[in-house]
Amino acid sequence: MRIVVLAGGIGGARFLRGLKQAAPDADVTVIGNTGDDIHLFGLKVCPDLDTVMYTLGGGINEEQGWGRTDESFTVKSELAAYGVGPEWFGLGDRDFATHIVRTQMLGAGYPLSAVTAALCERWQPGVRLIPMSDDRVETHVAVEVDGETKAIHFQEYWVKLRASVDAQAVVPVGADRAKPAPGVLEAIGEADVILFPPSNPVVSIGTILAVPGIREAIAEAGVPVVGLSPIVGDAPVRGMADKVLAAVGVESTAAAVAEHYGSGLLDGWLVDTVDAGSVAGVEAAGIRCRAVPLMMTDLETTATMAREALRLAEEVRA
Amino acid sequence: MRIVVLAGGIGGARFLRGLKQAAPDADVTVIGNTGDDIHLFGLKVCPDLDTVMYTLGGGINEEQGWGRTDESFTVKSELAAYGVGPEWFGLGDRDFATHIVRTQMLGAGYPLSAVTAALCERWQPGVRLIPMSDDRVETHVAVEVDGETKAIHFQEYWVKLRASVDAQAVVPVGADRAKPAPGVLEAIGEADVILFPPSNPVVSIGTILAVPGIREAIAEAGVPVVGLSPIVGDAPVRGMADKVLAAVGVESTAAAVAEHYGSGLLDGWLVDTVDAGSVAGVEAAGIRCRAVPLMMTDLETTATMAREALRLAEEVRA
């Protein structure tokens, strides 16, 4: 079975670990979000790709969900001693090495997809990880500061401001001119199932879908497309998805996110059991819906979620 | 008193520490060698500038003479885990931060001289440190491998091969087209004394003198130019200077190095007491010469060497 998964960071990565457990023989291609990539200290940092790679490769800091385990921060503190920031982005020494290798390869002319494949040779994530695009896309968030609207990098909004101010708009700058990376459309075209993990529907999966050609390829693939709600009981399971959902005019409910994706794209939708009351409404919108436990508390629970998603896909197919 | 010092790495840096002790009120400008700069992992590394900066700024690894004290090697071992080398160049985590800041600033368009000044704002070396040139100069060494002559980077010759094969030629690639960095010729023109510390006469001071305009400015400055022999008792005090001296046809003796610089450039020369027998020959070549202890065993001994150099300069002036 060939499965294509659109993934952001922590939520996507943890779901993928469950999926690998649920379907160990599946051929999984992950299309990773690069809209939250950022240049720091002259180095190219790809937080979502790295979170997937480290999580599946056994290098992740389990507790925080991102970054490397057993990490130290010597380089960062030395940079601070030079007065060079930002200090709000926590790059550790082990993590720095990844960004140094990536930046060196990009500088030598390799596209991001080739660089990602090279980094994965070390991590052996057990999936094929492809960035959504080799072209630069950078998610900006419009916020009001002292009465004036200004656009800031998504990471500044998310990590520095901790989404503490309202997002007025979320713009994946450059997405409209970006091309899907080599292999993205092919993987979608050859997929048996396409999954949207409980990743952020705006700044993770939404950004991937904003690359011209990807949404269309998924809609026209003719295979079940099943998603899992990142909203449980009217609040994001993790992170601050409600803030960016509001910016695109979508309520923070499992049903509203399903309708945001729309029945033209989504065939099936899993909501948490606490949101069982919304199943009928989602189905009325033309999307097959089931209520199952959606908290990724451990690997076995997550694998069960993945099995439910695959089961719903087979139901859709039948 | 305004003193200009041409400096390589360890020998130059240690001498400068003695000079600061000997002449605490002097206005010291250091013209640093950049011929052994190297790009590693996409980062610009300037070993000699950093050795001067770390030594005078209190950050040097005293025992090894280069690199940072209290150093760790997490980034390097992670790079090795990615299969990315070279492994023979020992960059530590603290040191990496310096190269990251430098590379980021160069990428942003700042010349190396401005970057060096910015890095020195942290280290406060107590001297003005200027790279010999903002233009790229890279010292290559011609060696014979399996019957064929090939040119390798100086660092590969020095650090990887430990000068274990004969150097057939030493070429400061790019020096002929390089311009002295802003401030270099001005400092020479305004100097009261110019000193050549016991640095490598070929790959350190020789490279600085190879930048068009610098040798001429020193020769025409009309102030005492005094050097200290890096060769004591027919062998380099430290390092493998004999290997590169042979490549330029110069014997490894204190007298031969003085004559290599020549009386057109050098007014005074200090040799070690064990080389007292060579004083007459050097003087016969038109260079005033004294034999004094030249082993930089501790700060006080080194300060005494600096005082002797300044005393010889006054003798020359008178």
XYZ file of C-alpha atoms in Angstrom:
636
model
C 0.000 0.000 0.000
C 1.279 3.421 -0.968
C 0.384 6.151 1.507
C 1.031 9.863 1.058
C 0.999 12.004 4.199
C 1.071 15.808 4.297
C 2.942 16.775 7.428
C 3.838 19.753 9.556
C 6.001 19.361 12.627
C 5.257 17.701 15.945
C 1.689 16.511 15.255
C 2.592 15.150 11.850
C 5.760 13.478 13.079
C 4.081 11.740 16.007
C 1.220 10.575 13.796
C 3.735 9.170 11.325
C 5.362 7.126 14.063
C 1.948 5.618 14.779
C 1.319 5.039 11.092
C 4.580 3.141 10.692
C 3.551 0.931 13.597
C 0.045 0.455 12.164
C 1.196 -0.238 8.621
C 4.787 -1.442 8.812
C 4.836 -2.685 5.234
C 3.317 0.417 3.668
C 5.354 2.573 1.346
C 5.001 5.992 2.971
C 5.851 9.281 1.287
C 5.753 12.372 3.477
C 5.286 15.772 1.864
C 6.735 18.163 4.395
C 5.844 21.772 5.062
C 8.665 24.230 4.438
C 6.685 27.424 5.010
C 8.099 27.776 8.508
C 11.686 27.497 7.295
C 13.841 30.348 8.485
C 17.353 31.668 7.995
C 19.087 32.060 11.328
C 22.728 33.075 11.697
C 23.071 32.665 7.942
C 21.959 29.039 8.164
C 18.877 27.476 6.614
C 16.664 25.943 9.278
C 13.762 23.653 8.291
C 11.933 22.975 11.568
C 9.152 20.759 10.206
C 11.346 18.580 8.012
C 13.777 18.131 10.886
C 11.061 17.288 13.392
C 9.819 14.514 11.095
C 13.358 13.301 10.427
C 14.480 13.350 14.063
C 11.230 11.829 15.353
C 11.216 8.911 12.934
C 15.009 8.538 13.107
C 15.166 8.323 16.889
C 16.942 11.627 17.517
C 14.068 13.763 18.751
C 13.802 15.373 22.170
C 10.705 13.390 23.184
C 9.630 15.724 25.907
C 9.585 18.944 23.925
C 8.687 17.300 20.616
C 11.232 19.187 18.551
C 15.014 19.498 18.544
C 17.555 16.852 19.408
C 17.717 14.684 22.488
C 20.714 15.071 24.812
C 21.241 18.566 23.456
C 23.687 21.275 24.525
C 23.675 24.992 23.741
C 27.289 26.080 23.554
C 27.127 27.602 20.065
C 23.998 29.574 20.926
C 25.505 31.034 24.082
C 28.677 31.960 22.201
C 26.616 33.680 19.509
C 24.857 35.609 22.265
C 28.269 36.596 23.649
C 28.941 38.162 20.231
C 25.638 40.000 20.554
C 24.224 37.945 17.695
C 20.638 36.754 17.995
C 17.833 35.951 17.907
C 17.959 34.318 21.313
C 14.324 33.248 21.201
C 14.970 30.427 18.756
C 16.509 27.536 20.638
C 19.073 25.953 18.338
C 21.210 23.355 20.080
C 24.680 22.206 19.120
C 23.528 18.909 17.617
C 20.812 20.681 15.686
C 23.308 23.270 14.409
C 25.218 20.522 12.628
C 22.115 19.650 10.596
C 21.693 23.266 9.528
C 25.382 23.607 8.712
C 25.283 20.545 6.446
C 22.060 21.721 4.818
C 23.365 25.246 4.219
C 26.625 23.966 2.814
C 24.817 21.654 0.375
C 22.354 24.361 -0.687
C 25.291 26.704 -1.204
C 26.905 24.066 -3.406
C 23.787 24.075 -5.576
C 21.809 21.069 -4.392
C 18.031 21.601 -4.201
C 16.374 21.224 -0.801
C 14.813 17.911 -1.822
C 18.245 16.424 -2.551
C 19.630 17.863 0.680
C 16.730 16.369 2.646
C 17.349 12.983 1.062
C 21.032 13.238 2.003
C 20.242 14.125 5.619
C 17.775 11.218 5.760
C 20.531 8.820 4.756
C 21.803 9.264 8.265
C 18.443 9.186 10.030
C 16.778 6.398 8.064
C 13.263 7.610 8.951
C 11.647 4.646 7.195
C 9.568 6.977 5.019
C 10.416 8.999 1.948
C 10.518 12.605 3.138
C 10.126 15.262 0.420
C 9.806 18.994 1.027
C 6.656 20.385 -0.569
C 8.816 22.554 -2.815
C 12.446 23.312 -3.595
C 11.442 26.935 -3.983
C 11.512 29.297 -1.054
C 8.166 29.794 0.644
C 7.982 31.733 3.882
C 4.841 32.014 5.955
C 4.289 35.524 7.238
C 1.733 36.588 9.792
C 0.142 40.039 9.781
C -0.187 41.431 13.286
C -1.113 44.812 14.697
C 1.619 46.479 16.716
C 0.943 49.933 18.203
C -1.931 50.474 15.844
C 0.027 49.530 12.749
C -0.202 46.299 10.799
C 3.078 44.603 10.077
C 4.056 41.252 8.653
C 6.384 39.077 10.686
C 7.925 35.671 10.022
C 5.770 32.807 11.235
C 8.493 31.710 13.649
C 8.586 35.149 15.188
C 4.830 34.956 15.679
C 4.856 31.391 16.946
C 8.041 31.073 18.951
C 8.883 34.624 19.988
C 5.373 36.011 20.539
C 3.850 32.598 21.375
C 0.841 33.695 19.279
C -0.020 36.150 22.057
C -1.435 38.733 19.647
C -4.168 38.170 17.107
C -3.114 37.088 13.642
C -4.900 39.251 11.085
C -3.734 37.234 8.103
C -1.439 34.335 7.328
C 0.361 34.548 4.006
C 2.616 31.834 2.575
C 4.865 34.289 0.751
C 6.195 32.807 -2.468
C 3.820 29.844 -2.503
C 1.999 31.120 -5.567
C 5.226 30.958 -7.592
C 6.522 27.730 -6.035
C 6.629 24.426 -7.880
C 6.061 21.099 -6.129
C 9.405 19.413 -5.438
C 10.418 16.503 -7.680
C 8.443 13.421 -6.660
C 5.583 15.233 -4.926
C 3.000 15.047 -7.718
C 4.210 11.590 -8.726
C 3.746 10.268 -5.183
C 0.238 11.745 -5.010
C -0.594 10.290 -8.416
C 0.532 6.814 -7.361
C -0.948 6.858 -3.842
C -3.530 4.366 -2.613
C -4.454 6.598 0.334
C -3.718 10.215 1.216
C -3.709 11.261 4.876
C -3.815 14.629 6.623
C -2.433 14.047 10.134
C -3.582 16.239 13.027
C -1.195 18.989 11.883
C -2.013 22.665 11.803
C -4.607 23.117 9.019
C -3.455 26.645 8.207
C 0.297 26.976 8.583
C 1.240 23.325 8.005
C -1.172 21.482 5.710
C -2.643 24.742 4.392
C 0.795 25.895 3.262
C 1.478 22.635 1.462
C -1.898 22.898 -0.286
C -1.017 26.471 -1.312
C 1.711 25.267 -3.645
C 0.033 25.315 -7.065
C -0.644 21.799 -8.298
C -0.650 19.952 -4.978
C -4.281 20.593 -3.957
C -5.439 19.822 -7.486
C -3.414 16.591 -7.649
C -4.895 15.411 -4.343
C -8.448 16.297 -5.366
C -8.021 14.486 -8.675
C -6.067 11.484 -7.393
C -9.221 9.383 -7.195
C -8.141 7.736 -3.938
C -9.463 8.183 -0.403
C -8.263 11.359 1.320
C -8.690 11.108 5.080
C -7.813 13.639 7.763
C -7.597 13.653 11.546
C -8.784 16.652 13.485
C -6.115 18.662 15.303
C -8.946 20.279 17.279
C -10.378 18.305 20.183
C -13.240 19.788 22.185
C -12.943 23.208 20.578
C -9.236 23.648 21.336
C -6.055 22.576 19.591
C -4.547 19.406 21.058
C -1.201 21.155 21.001
C 0.057 24.489 19.816
C -1.989 27.520 19.009
C -3.871 26.529 15.865
C -6.944 28.451 17.032
C -5.016 31.705 16.550
C -4.265 31.095 12.892
C -7.664 29.493 12.211
C -9.267 32.732 13.367
C -7.086 34.633 10.893
C -8.566 32.642 8.012
C -12.100 32.916 9.415
C -12.438 29.337 10.582
C -13.862 28.395 13.970
C -11.739 26.215 16.224
C -13.921 23.141 16.019
C -13.296 19.768 14.488
C -16.257 20.255 12.152
C -15.197 23.699 10.987
C -11.715 22.446 10.065
C -13.256 19.613 8.001
C -15.446 22.094 6.164
C -12.426 24.374 5.682
C -10.675 21.550 3.813
C -13.991 20.862 2.061
C -15.634 17.827 0.537
C -13.935 18.561 -2.780
C -10.647 17.602 -1.136
C -11.505 15.500 1.888
C -13.360 12.166 1.750
C -13.093 11.154 5.383
C -12.558 12.898 8.721
C -11.812 11.598 12.180
C -12.930 13.625 15.170
C -12.280 12.837 18.804
C -14.931 11.020 20.818
C -15.612 14.234 22.768
C -16.673 15.754 19.437
C -18.992 12.892 18.494
C -21.812 15.419 18.330
C -20.276 16.991 15.255
C -20.183 13.784 13.180
C -23.626 14.292 11.655
C -22.841 17.851 10.606
C -19.586 16.853 8.905
C -21.340 14.011 7.086
C -24.042 16.441 5.992
C -21.251 18.474 4.406
C -20.404 15.431 2.295
C -17.444 14.139 4.308
C -17.622 10.681 5.885
C -16.875 11.103 9.581
C -16.117 8.899 12.602
C -15.471 9.730 16.246
C -12.475 7.904 17.775
C -9.941 8.773 20.484
C -7.521 11.297 18.954
C -5.079 12.053 21.776
C -1.585 10.824 20.791
C -0.648 9.963 24.360
C 1.574 7.041 23.430
C 2.705 5.050 20.419
C 0.004 2.389 20.704
C -2.798 4.950 20.939
C -1.330 6.785 17.965
C -1.067 3.571 15.950
C -4.742 2.928 16.696
C -5.568 6.389 15.324
C -3.657 5.559 12.162
C -5.524 2.240 11.862
C -8.825 4.092 12.205
C -7.787 6.503 9.472
C -6.862 3.627 7.145
C -10.114 1.833 8.015
C -12.103 4.952 7.171
C -10.191 5.197 3.896
C -11.248 1.627 3.010
C -14.834 2.494 3.914
C -14.659 5.473 1.588
C -13.129 3.361 -1.151
C -15.870 0.740 -0.811
C 54.417 55.042 20.628
C 52.755 53.480 17.582
C 53.848 49.920 16.900
C 52.874 47.832 13.876
C 53.262 44.075 14.182
C 52.932 41.549 11.354
C 51.514 38.386 12.861
C 50.761 34.797 12.024
C 49.148 32.509 14.586
C 50.537 31.094 17.811
C 54.016 32.653 17.728
C 52.681 36.072 16.798
C 49.885 35.946 19.342
C 52.140 34.960 22.223
C 54.673 37.607 21.293
C 51.914 40.215 21.234
C 50.906 39.294 24.757
C 54.484 39.955 25.820
C 54.566 43.209 23.853
C 51.421 44.478 25.593
C 53.066 43.742 28.931
C 56.309 45.421 27.845
C 54.660 48.509 26.337
C 51.219 48.845 27.952
C 50.708 52.382 26.675
C 51.734 51.717 23.090
C 49.196 51.954 20.314
C 49.569 48.549 18.650
C 48.208 47.662 15.216
C 48.439 44.013 14.201
C 48.395 43.118 10.526
C 47.201 39.535 10.496
C 47.921 36.792 7.993
C 44.861 35.478 6.180
C 46.655 33.142 3.774
C 45.810 30.136 5.898
C 42.093 30.971 5.932
C 39.966 28.065 4.835
C 36.319 27.333 4.080
C 35.127 24.393 6.136
C 31.513 23.192 6.185
C 30.593 26.292 4.209
C 32.021 28.512 6.933
C 34.917 30.950 6.671
C 37.637 30.058 9.151
C 40.512 32.504 9.826
C 42.887 30.560 12.089
C 45.563 33.230 12.508
C 43.202 36.147 13.157
C 41.298 34.038 15.677
C 44.447 32.878 17.445
C 45.509 36.497 17.941
C 41.988 37.506 19.026
C 41.472 34.600 21.422
C 44.997 34.842 22.879
C 44.829 38.559 23.607
C 41.151 38.360 24.600
C 41.633 35.588 27.150
C 39.734 32.877 25.300
C 42.611 30.772 23.980
C 43.293 27.160 24.818
C 46.646 27.885 26.478
C 48.000 24.390 26.229
C 47.472 23.849 22.508
C 47.936 27.501 21.571
C 44.946 27.686 19.229
C 41.214 27.213 19.586
C 39.044 28.033 22.567
C 39.530 27.041 26.158
C 36.921 24.795 27.796
C 35.934 23.561 24.362
C 33.494 20.807 23.341
C 33.114 19.039 20.017
C 29.435 18.221 19.640
C 28.937 19.936 16.283
C 31.994 18.253 14.809
C 30.920 14.781 15.879
C 27.414 15.401 14.519
C 28.889 16.509 11.203
C 30.905 13.309 11.149
C 27.695 11.352 11.811
C 26.376 12.926 8.580
C 29.541 11.768 6.856
C 30.635 15.377 6.421
C 34.294 16.169 6.918
C 37.103 16.968 7.053
C 37.651 15.376 10.443
C 41.288 16.421 10.603
C 40.478 20.057 11.350
C 39.495 20.344 14.996
C 36.723 22.924 15.176
C 35.078 23.062 18.584
C 31.592 24.282 19.422
C 32.730 27.642 20.823
C 34.974 28.189 17.833
C 32.123 27.318 15.457
C 30.160 30.297 16.756
C 32.948 32.648 15.655
C 32.931 31.191 12.148
C 29.137 31.324 11.975
C 29.100 35.017 12.903
C 31.929 35.772 10.472
C 30.296 33.874 7.606
C 26.938 35.512 8.226
C 28.516 38.990 8.200
C 30.565 38.272 5.068
C 27.407 36.958 3.417
C 25.677 40.193 4.336
C 28.382 42.088 2.476
C 30.751 43.254 5.201
C 34.462 43.052 4.300
C 36.653 40.815 6.456
C 38.279 43.839 8.089
C 34.880 45.082 9.327
C 33.940 41.571 10.464
C 37.218 41.247 12.357
C 36.604 44.580 14.072
C 33.105 43.409 15.046
C 34.413 40.136 16.495
C 37.071 42.073 18.403
C 34.361 44.157 20.061
C 33.642 41.081 22.101
C 37.230 40.047 22.734
C 38.764 43.458 23.389
C 42.266 42.276 22.457
C 43.797 45.637 23.366
C 45.314 45.996 19.903
C 43.851 46.987 16.575
C 43.674 43.758 14.557
C 43.428 44.177 10.783
C 43.568 41.354 8.241
C 46.327 41.934 5.681
C 43.660 42.109 2.970
C 39.911 41.931 2.483
C 40.576 39.980 -0.710
C 40.804 36.225 -0.672
C 44.330 34.871 -0.526
C 44.887 31.156 -0.032
C 48.277 29.635 0.557
C 48.769 26.447 -1.413
C 51.640 24.018 -1.040
C 52.947 21.963 -3.943
C 53.728 18.397 -2.910
C 54.628 15.238 -4.756
C 52.129 12.414 -4.373
C 52.768 9.131 -6.198
C 55.199 10.838 -8.554
C 52.824 13.648 -9.417
C 52.981 17.219 -8.179
C 49.760 18.589 -6.814
C 48.820 21.737 -4.953
C 47.018 21.381 -1.653
C 45.654 23.935 0.780
C 48.161 24.995 3.391
C 45.938 23.628 6.174
C 45.861 20.243 4.504
C 49.645 20.300 4.356
C 50.086 21.603 7.893
C 47.282 20.008 9.878
C 46.368 16.892 7.936
C 49.817 15.864 6.658
C 51.704 17.508 9.554
C 54.252 18.648 6.928
C 55.368 15.050 6.641
C 56.182 15.349 2.932
C 58.509 17.875 1.340
C 56.991 21.133 0.190
C 58.182 21.864 -3.340
C 56.704 25.320 -3.460
C 54.541 27.601 -1.364
C 52.207 29.867 -3.312
C 49.954 32.530 -1.774
C 47.265 32.171 -4.437
C 45.543 35.477 -5.098
C 48.091 37.573 -3.217
C 49.309 39.251 -6.403
C 45.831 40.682 -7.021
C 45.030 41.440 -3.376
C 44.874 44.957 -1.973
C 45.950 45.781 1.578
C 42.889 46.062 3.841
C 41.754 49.553 4.831
C 44.082 50.892 7.502
C 47.049 48.643 6.757
C 49.155 51.091 4.757
C 48.044 53.984 6.957
C 49.175 52.155 10.099
C 52.539 51.344 8.528
C 52.926 54.940 7.390
C 52.241 56.281 10.887
C 54.245 53.671 12.801
C 57.181 54.517 15.064
C 58.394 50.915 15.056
C 57.553 47.864 12.948
C 58.061 44.396 14.434
C 58.188 40.907 12.923
C 57.449 38.495 15.773
C 58.866 34.951 15.712
C 56.151 33.891 13.265
C 56.665 31.662 10.274
C 58.750 33.717 7.783
C 57.226 31.990 4.750
C 53.564 31.189 5.336
C 52.801 33.886 7.912
C 54.930 37.006 7.516
C 55.938 36.056 3.969
C 52.304 35.928 2.910
C 51.566 39.342 4.409
C 54.589 40.765 2.583
C 53.306 39.200 -0.655
C 50.320 41.558 -0.754
C 51.441 44.281 -3.174
C 52.153 47.520 -1.357
C 52.833 46.142 2.114
C 56.518 45.245 1.686
C 57.138 48.534 -0.108
C 55.363 50.557 2.595
C 57.436 48.889 5.327
C 60.705 49.382 3.441
C 59.882 53.047 2.843
C 58.374 53.827 6.265
C 61.668 55.269 7.481
C 61.249 53.744 10.946
C 63.082 50.846 12.584
C 61.957 47.412 11.413
C 63.013 44.732 13.885
C 62.402 40.988 13.751
C 62.780 38.067 16.147
C 64.056 34.758 14.858
C 61.571 31.867 14.873
C 64.545 29.542 14.416
C 66.583 28.691 17.499
C 69.589 26.421 17.165
C 68.784 25.452 13.577
C 65.232 24.299 14.316
C 61.889 26.071 14.566
C 60.876 26.859 18.157
C 57.450 25.545 17.299
C 55.766 24.202 14.211
C 57.455 23.051 11.059
C 58.875 26.242 9.558
C 61.928 24.328 8.323
C 59.713 22.489 5.836
C 58.445 25.618 4.150
C 61.779 27.421 4.408
C 63.314 24.588 2.387
C 60.642 25.123 -0.252
C 61.779 28.700 -0.767
C 65.449 27.746 -0.669
C 66.242 29.152 2.748
C 68.233 27.278 5.371
C 66.668 26.789 8.777
C 69.007 29.066 10.644
C 68.394 32.368 12.362
C 70.919 34.050 10.067
C 69.427 32.657 6.869
C 65.954 33.907 7.808
C 67.340 37.406 8.448
C 68.999 37.399 5.062
C 65.788 36.088 3.507
C 63.977 39.183 4.775
C 66.991 41.209 3.686
C 68.597 44.454 4.773
C 66.313 46.385 2.439
C 63.431 45.490 4.717
C 64.931 44.587 8.080
C 66.980 46.964 10.248
C 67.391 44.803 13.328
C 67.261 41.092 14.166
C 67.192 39.223 17.434
C 68.612 35.716 17.565
C 68.620 33.397 20.539
C 71.685 33.216 22.758
C 72.435 29.731 21.380
C 72.810 31.383 17.974
C 75.171 34.128 19.218
C 77.723 32.860 16.727
C 75.605 34.091 13.848
C 75.420 37.720 15.018
C 78.519 38.837 13.132
C 77.307 37.304 9.859
C 73.917 38.995 10.100
C 75.560 42.323 10.861
C 77.860 41.822 7.901
C 74.703 41.523 5.787
C 73.731 45.031 6.951
C 71.257 44.066 9.686
C 71.931 45.069 13.281
C 71.796 41.928 15.393
C 71.681 40.964 19.082
C 71.568 37.584 20.806
C 69.024 37.356 23.645
C 66.874 34.525 25.073
C 64.066 33.887 22.569
C 62.069 31.065 24.135
C 58.547 32.330 25.029
C 58.254 30.078 28.046
C 56.142 32.489 30.086
C 54.699 35.970 29.893
C 57.601 37.659 31.692
C 60.199 36.060 29.420
C 58.150 37.046 26.397
C 57.796 40.628 27.653
C 61.571 40.756 28.012
C 61.918 39.659 24.370
C 59.584 42.467 23.358
C 61.604 44.961 25.399
C 64.780 43.763 23.683
C 63.156 44.239 20.297
C 62.066 47.770 21.179
C 65.537 48.523 22.578
C 67.151 47.335 19.352
C 64.701 49.533 17.431
C 65.862 52.564 19.448
C 69.469 51.605 18.776
C 68.718 51.466 15.067
C 66.914 54.800 15.207
C 69.828 56.435 16.984
